[in-house]
Coordinates of C-alpha atoms and ligand atoms in Angstrom, one line a residue:
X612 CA -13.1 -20.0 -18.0
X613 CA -12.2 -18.6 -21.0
X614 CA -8.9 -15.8 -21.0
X615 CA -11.2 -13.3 -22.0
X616 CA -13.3 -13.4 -19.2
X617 CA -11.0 -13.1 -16.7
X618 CA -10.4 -9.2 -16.9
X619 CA -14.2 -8.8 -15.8
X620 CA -14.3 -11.1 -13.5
X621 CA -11.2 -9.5 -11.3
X622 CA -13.3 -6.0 -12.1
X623 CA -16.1 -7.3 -10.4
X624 CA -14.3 -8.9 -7.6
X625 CA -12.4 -5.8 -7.2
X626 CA -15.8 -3.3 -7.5
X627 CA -16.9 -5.6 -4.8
X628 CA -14.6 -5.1 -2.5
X629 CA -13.8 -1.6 -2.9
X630 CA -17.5 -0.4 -2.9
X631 CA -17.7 -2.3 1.0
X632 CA -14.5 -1.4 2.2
X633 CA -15.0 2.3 1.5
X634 CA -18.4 2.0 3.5
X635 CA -16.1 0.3 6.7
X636 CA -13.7 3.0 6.2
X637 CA -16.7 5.7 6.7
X638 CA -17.7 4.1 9.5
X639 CA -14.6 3.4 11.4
X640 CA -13.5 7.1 10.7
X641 CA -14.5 9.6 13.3
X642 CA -17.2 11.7 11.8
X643 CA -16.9 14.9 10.5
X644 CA -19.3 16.3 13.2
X645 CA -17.6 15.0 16.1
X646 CA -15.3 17.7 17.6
X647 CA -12.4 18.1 16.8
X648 CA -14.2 19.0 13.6
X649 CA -11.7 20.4 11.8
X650 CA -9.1 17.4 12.3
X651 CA -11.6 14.8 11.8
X652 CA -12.7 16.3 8.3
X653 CA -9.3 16.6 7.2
X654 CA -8.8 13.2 8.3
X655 CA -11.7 11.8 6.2
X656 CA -10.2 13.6 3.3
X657 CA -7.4 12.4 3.4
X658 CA -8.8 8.6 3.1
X659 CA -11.9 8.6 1.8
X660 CA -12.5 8.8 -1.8
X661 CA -9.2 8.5 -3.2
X662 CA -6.0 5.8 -3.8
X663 CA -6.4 2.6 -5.9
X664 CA -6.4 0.6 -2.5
X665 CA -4.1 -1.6 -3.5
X666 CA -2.9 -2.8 -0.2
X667 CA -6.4 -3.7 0.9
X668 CA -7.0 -5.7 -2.0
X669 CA -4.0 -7.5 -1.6
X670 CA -5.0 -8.1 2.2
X671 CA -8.7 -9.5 1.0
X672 CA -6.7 -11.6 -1.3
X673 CA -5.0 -13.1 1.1
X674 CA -8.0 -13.4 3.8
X675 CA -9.7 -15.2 0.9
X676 CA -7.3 -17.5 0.2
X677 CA -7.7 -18.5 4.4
X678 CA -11.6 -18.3 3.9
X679 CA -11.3 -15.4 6.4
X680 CA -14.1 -13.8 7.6
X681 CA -14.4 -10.7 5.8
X682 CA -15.5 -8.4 8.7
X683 CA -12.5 -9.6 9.8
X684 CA -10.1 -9.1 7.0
X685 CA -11.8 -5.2 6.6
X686 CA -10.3 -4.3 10.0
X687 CA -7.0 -5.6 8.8
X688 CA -7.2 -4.1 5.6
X689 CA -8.0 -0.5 6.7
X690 CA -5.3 -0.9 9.3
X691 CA -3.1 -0.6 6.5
X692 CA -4.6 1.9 4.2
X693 CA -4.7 4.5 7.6
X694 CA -1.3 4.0 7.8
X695 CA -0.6 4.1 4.1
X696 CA -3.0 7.6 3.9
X697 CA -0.8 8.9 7.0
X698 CA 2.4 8.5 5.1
X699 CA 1.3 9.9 2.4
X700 CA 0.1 13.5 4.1
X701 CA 3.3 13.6 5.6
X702 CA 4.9 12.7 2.7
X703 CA 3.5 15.5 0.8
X704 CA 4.7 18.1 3.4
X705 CA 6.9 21.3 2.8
X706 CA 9.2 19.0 4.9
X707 CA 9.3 16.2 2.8
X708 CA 8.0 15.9 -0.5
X709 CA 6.4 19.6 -0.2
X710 CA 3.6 18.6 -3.2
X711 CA 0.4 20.2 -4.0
X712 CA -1.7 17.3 -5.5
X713 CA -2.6 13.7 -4.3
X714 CA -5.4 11.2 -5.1
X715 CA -6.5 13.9 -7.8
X716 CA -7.2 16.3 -5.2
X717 CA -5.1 19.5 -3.5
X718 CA -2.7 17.6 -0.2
X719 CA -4.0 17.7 3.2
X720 CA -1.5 20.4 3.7
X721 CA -2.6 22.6 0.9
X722 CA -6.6 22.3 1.9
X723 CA -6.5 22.6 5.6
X724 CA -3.2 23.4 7.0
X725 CA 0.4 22.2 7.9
X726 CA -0.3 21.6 11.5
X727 CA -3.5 20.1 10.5
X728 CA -2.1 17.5 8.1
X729 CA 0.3 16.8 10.8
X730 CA -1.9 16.3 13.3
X731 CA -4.2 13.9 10.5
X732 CA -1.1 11.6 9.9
X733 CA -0.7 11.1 13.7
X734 CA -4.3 10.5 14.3
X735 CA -4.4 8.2 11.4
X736 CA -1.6 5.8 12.5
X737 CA -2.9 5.7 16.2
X738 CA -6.3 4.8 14.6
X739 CA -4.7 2.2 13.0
X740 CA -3.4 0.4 15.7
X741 CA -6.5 1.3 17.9
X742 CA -8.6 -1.1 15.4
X743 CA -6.3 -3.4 15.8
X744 CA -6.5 -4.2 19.2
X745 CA -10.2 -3.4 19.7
X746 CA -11.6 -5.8 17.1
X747 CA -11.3 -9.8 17.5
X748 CA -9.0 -10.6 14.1
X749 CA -7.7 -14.1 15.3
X750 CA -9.4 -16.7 17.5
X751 CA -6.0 -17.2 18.5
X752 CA -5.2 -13.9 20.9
X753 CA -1.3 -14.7 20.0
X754 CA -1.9 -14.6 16.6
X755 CA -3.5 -11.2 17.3
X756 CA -1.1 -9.8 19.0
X757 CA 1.4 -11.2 16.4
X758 CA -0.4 -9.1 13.6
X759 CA 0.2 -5.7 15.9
X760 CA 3.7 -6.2 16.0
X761 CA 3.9 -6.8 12.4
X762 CA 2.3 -3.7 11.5
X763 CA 4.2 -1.9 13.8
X764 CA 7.2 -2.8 12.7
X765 CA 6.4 -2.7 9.1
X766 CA 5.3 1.0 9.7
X767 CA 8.4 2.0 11.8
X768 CA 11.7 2.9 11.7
X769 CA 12.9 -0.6 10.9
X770 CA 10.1 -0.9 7.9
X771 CA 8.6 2.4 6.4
X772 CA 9.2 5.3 8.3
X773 CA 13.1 4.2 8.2
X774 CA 13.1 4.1 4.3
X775 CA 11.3 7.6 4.2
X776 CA 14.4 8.5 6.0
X777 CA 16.8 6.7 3.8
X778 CA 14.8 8.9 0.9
X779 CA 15.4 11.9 2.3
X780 CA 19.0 11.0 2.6
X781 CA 19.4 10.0 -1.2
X782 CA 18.6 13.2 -2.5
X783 CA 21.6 13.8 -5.0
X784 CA 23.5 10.8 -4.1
X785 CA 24.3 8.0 -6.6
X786 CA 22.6 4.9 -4.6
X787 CA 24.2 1.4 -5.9
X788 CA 21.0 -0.8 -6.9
X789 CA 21.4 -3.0 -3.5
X790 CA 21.1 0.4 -2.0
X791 CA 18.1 1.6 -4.0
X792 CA 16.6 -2.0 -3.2
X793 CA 17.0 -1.5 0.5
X794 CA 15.9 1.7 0.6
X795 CA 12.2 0.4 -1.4
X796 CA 12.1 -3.0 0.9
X797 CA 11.4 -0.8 3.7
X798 CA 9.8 2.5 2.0
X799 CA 7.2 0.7 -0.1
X800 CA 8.1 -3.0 0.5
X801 CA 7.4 -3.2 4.1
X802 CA 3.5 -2.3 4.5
X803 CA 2.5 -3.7 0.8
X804 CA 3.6 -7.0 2.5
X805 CA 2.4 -6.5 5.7
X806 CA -1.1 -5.8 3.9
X807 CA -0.8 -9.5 2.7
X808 CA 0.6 -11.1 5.7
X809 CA -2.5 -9.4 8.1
X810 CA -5.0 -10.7 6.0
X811 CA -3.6 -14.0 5.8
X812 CA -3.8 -14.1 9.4
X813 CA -7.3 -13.3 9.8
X814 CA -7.9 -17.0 8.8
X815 CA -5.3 -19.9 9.9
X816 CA -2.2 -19.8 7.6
X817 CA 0.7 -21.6 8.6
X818 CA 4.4 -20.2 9.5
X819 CA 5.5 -21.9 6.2
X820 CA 2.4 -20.5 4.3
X821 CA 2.5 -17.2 5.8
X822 CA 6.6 -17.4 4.8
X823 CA 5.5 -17.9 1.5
X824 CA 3.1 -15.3 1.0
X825 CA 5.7 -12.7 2.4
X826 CA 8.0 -13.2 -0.4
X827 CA 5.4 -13.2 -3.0
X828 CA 4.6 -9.3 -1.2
X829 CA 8.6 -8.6 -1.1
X830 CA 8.1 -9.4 -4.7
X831 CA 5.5 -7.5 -5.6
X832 CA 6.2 -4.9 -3.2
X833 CA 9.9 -3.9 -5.0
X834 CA 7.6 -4.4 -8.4
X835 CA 5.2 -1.8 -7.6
X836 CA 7.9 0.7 -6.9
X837 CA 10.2 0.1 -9.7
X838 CA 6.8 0.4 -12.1
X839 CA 6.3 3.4 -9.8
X840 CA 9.4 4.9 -11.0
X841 CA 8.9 4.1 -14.7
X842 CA 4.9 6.0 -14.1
X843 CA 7.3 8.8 -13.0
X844 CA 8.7 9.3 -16.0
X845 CA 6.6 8.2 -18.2
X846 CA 2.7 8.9 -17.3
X847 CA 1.0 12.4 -16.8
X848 CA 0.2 14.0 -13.9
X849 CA -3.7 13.6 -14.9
X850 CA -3.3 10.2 -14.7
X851 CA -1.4 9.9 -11.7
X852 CA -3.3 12.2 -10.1
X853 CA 0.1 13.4 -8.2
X854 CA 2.9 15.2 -9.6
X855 CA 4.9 13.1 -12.3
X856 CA 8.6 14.0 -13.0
X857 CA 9.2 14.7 -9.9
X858 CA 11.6 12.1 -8.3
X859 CA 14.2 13.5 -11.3
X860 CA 13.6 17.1 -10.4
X861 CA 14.1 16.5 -6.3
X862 CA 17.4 14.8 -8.2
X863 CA 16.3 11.7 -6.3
X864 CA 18.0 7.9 -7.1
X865 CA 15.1 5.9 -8.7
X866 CA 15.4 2.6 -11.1
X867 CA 14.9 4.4 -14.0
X868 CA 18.0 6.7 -13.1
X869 CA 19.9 4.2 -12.4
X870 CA 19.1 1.4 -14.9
X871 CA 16.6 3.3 -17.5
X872 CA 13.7 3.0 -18.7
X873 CA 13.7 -0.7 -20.9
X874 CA 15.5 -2.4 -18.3
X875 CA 13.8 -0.5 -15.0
X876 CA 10.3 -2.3 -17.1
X877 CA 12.8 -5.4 -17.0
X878 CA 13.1 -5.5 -13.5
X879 CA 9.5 -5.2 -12.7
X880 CA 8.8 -8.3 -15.5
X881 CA 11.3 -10.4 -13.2
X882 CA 10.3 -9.4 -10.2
X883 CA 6.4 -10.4 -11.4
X884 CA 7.7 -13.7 -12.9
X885 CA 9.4 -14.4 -8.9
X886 CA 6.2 -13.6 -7.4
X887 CA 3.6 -15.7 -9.0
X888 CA 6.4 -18.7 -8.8
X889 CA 5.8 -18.1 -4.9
X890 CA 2.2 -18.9 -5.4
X891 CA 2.6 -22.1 -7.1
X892 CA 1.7 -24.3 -4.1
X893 CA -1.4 -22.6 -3.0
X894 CA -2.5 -24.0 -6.8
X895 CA -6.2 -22.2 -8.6
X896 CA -7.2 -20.9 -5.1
X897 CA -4.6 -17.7 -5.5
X898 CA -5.8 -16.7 -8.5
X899 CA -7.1 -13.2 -6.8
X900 CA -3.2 -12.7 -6.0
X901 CA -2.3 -13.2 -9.5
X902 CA -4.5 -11.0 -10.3
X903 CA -3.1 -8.6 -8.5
X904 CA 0.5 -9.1 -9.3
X905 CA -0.6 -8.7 -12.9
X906 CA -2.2 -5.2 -11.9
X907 CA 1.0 -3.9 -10.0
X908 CA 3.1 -4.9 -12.8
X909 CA 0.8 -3.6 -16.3
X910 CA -0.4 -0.8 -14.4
X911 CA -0.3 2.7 -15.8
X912 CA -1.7 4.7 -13.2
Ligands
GRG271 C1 6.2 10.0 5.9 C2 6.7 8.0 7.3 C3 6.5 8.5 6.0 C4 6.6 7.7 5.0 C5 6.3 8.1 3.6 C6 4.9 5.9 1.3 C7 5.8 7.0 1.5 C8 6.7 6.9 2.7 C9 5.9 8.0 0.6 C10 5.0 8.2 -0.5 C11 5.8 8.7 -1.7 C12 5.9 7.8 -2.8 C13 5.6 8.3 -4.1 C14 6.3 6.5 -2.6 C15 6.5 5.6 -3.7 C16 5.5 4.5 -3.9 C17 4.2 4.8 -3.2 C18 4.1 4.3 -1.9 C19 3.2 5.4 -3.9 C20 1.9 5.7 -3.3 O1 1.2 4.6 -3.2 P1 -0.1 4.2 -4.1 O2 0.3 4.4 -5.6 O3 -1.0 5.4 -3.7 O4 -0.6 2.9 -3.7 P2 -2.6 5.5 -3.8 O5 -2.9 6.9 -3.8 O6 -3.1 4.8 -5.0 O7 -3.1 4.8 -2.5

């Protein structure tokens, strides 16, 4: 296959995807016309429609790598995106982040209400782990049960919610880069490589294989964030389709702040190079995860 193929082909594969998973998504949403009304909406706003999906895609990677069924890996991958939207309306609360745009769009907070958008995150991460136990992932029931935990505690205070409050925490204090690095493992880090282990586990990966593909997402998870930080400085809020500039105005520790831009960009190139050395052994048939590295890395939105 020639170099100049490849591009379209990882469009296509990706358009695939993303077209079917965004029909699942509608369907495993309440709809808006079941009461609560109101919440429901919101909640559909909040995930439909929006977000490059970047954590199911690295899940259907994964599944595919397995020869997962993909009814299968959907479940696992919108797992992870309800619990990615969640932290993101909370995230953009006068409590936290207190922003006004996301996905393109006004914040749940800013089109319904604060106790609304509240109320959305909650639901969302409950629906999340409702899926989860009500769909058959695993032959295996272990295994199932094995995948909960993990998204629990990639979502919790030891994984996610813990570096949110690590964030909050940082604001105006001079983080060492071990620091900032801890703080992104579980912030960012923690679901990105959940989203790969789950779908790896809706086919039959091994402990060493599943090992394997977590430090190719703890790679690609720090990457995403430290080429986060350099968008931050660097893109527009148009193309973000969120506020840009704003971790330097909340006077928030980044990679950029602490290492600048050329070597922040650096960083990210290592951290990419680490990552597709950890799929060596799984040879042509990870090519999708390549892909995707590539993507995180040379991203610019
Ligand atoms: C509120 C518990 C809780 C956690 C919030 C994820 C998070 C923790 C905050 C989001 C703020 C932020 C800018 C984090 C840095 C990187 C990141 C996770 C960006 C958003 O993810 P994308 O770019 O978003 O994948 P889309 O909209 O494309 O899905």
């Amino acid at each position: 296959m020639s170099l100049a193929k490849q591009p379209l082909d990882f469009q296509h594969w990706t358009a695939a995807h993303l077209s079917r998973f965004e029909t699942v998504l509608g369907e495993l949403l309440p709809a808006a016309s079941i009461a609560p009304q109101r919440l429901h909406a919101a909640m559909r706003y909040a995930v439909l429609d929006g977000g490059k999906r970047v954590r199911p895609l690295l899940a259907f990677a994964a599944a595919e790598l397995f020869g997962a069924d993909m009814a299968r890996a959907d479940i696992a991958a919108a797992s992870v995106e309800l619990i990615h939207a969640y932290s993101l309306v909370h995230d953009d609360m006068p409590c936290m982040d207190d922003d006004v745009l996301r996905r393109g769009k006004p914040t749940c907070h800013v089109q319904y209400d604060e106790a609304t958008a509240l109320l959305v995150g909650d639901s969302l991460q409950t629906l999340a782990f409702q899926l989860l136990a009500e769909h058959r992932l695993n032959d295996d029931a272990a295994r199932q049960l094995d995948m909960l935990k993990l998204l629990a505690q990639a979502s919790g205070s030891r994984g996610m919610a813990g570096g949110q409050a690590i964030d909050l925490a940082s604001v105006g204090v001079a983080l060492s880069l071990p620091e900032l690095e801890l703080m992104h493992i579980h912030k960012t880090g923690a679901l990105i490589r959940a989203a790969i282990v789950l779908g790896a586990q809706c086919g039959n990966a091994t402990p060493a294989q599943l090992a394997q593909l977590d430090h190719f997402g703890k790679c690609v998870g720090l990457a995403f964030q430290v080429v986060d930080d350099v968008l931050d400085t660097e893109a527009d809020t148009a193309t973000l389709g969120k506020t840009a500039g704003k971790d330097a105005d909340h006077d928030k520790p980044t990679y950029v702040s602490l290492l600048g831009v050329k070597a922040a960009r650096e960083m990210a190139q290592q951290l990419h190079q680490d990552a597709l050395k950890s799929l060596d052994e799984f040879g042509a048939a990870a090519q999708r995860l390549r892909e995707l590295a590539d993507f995180i890395v040379l991203r610019k939105f």
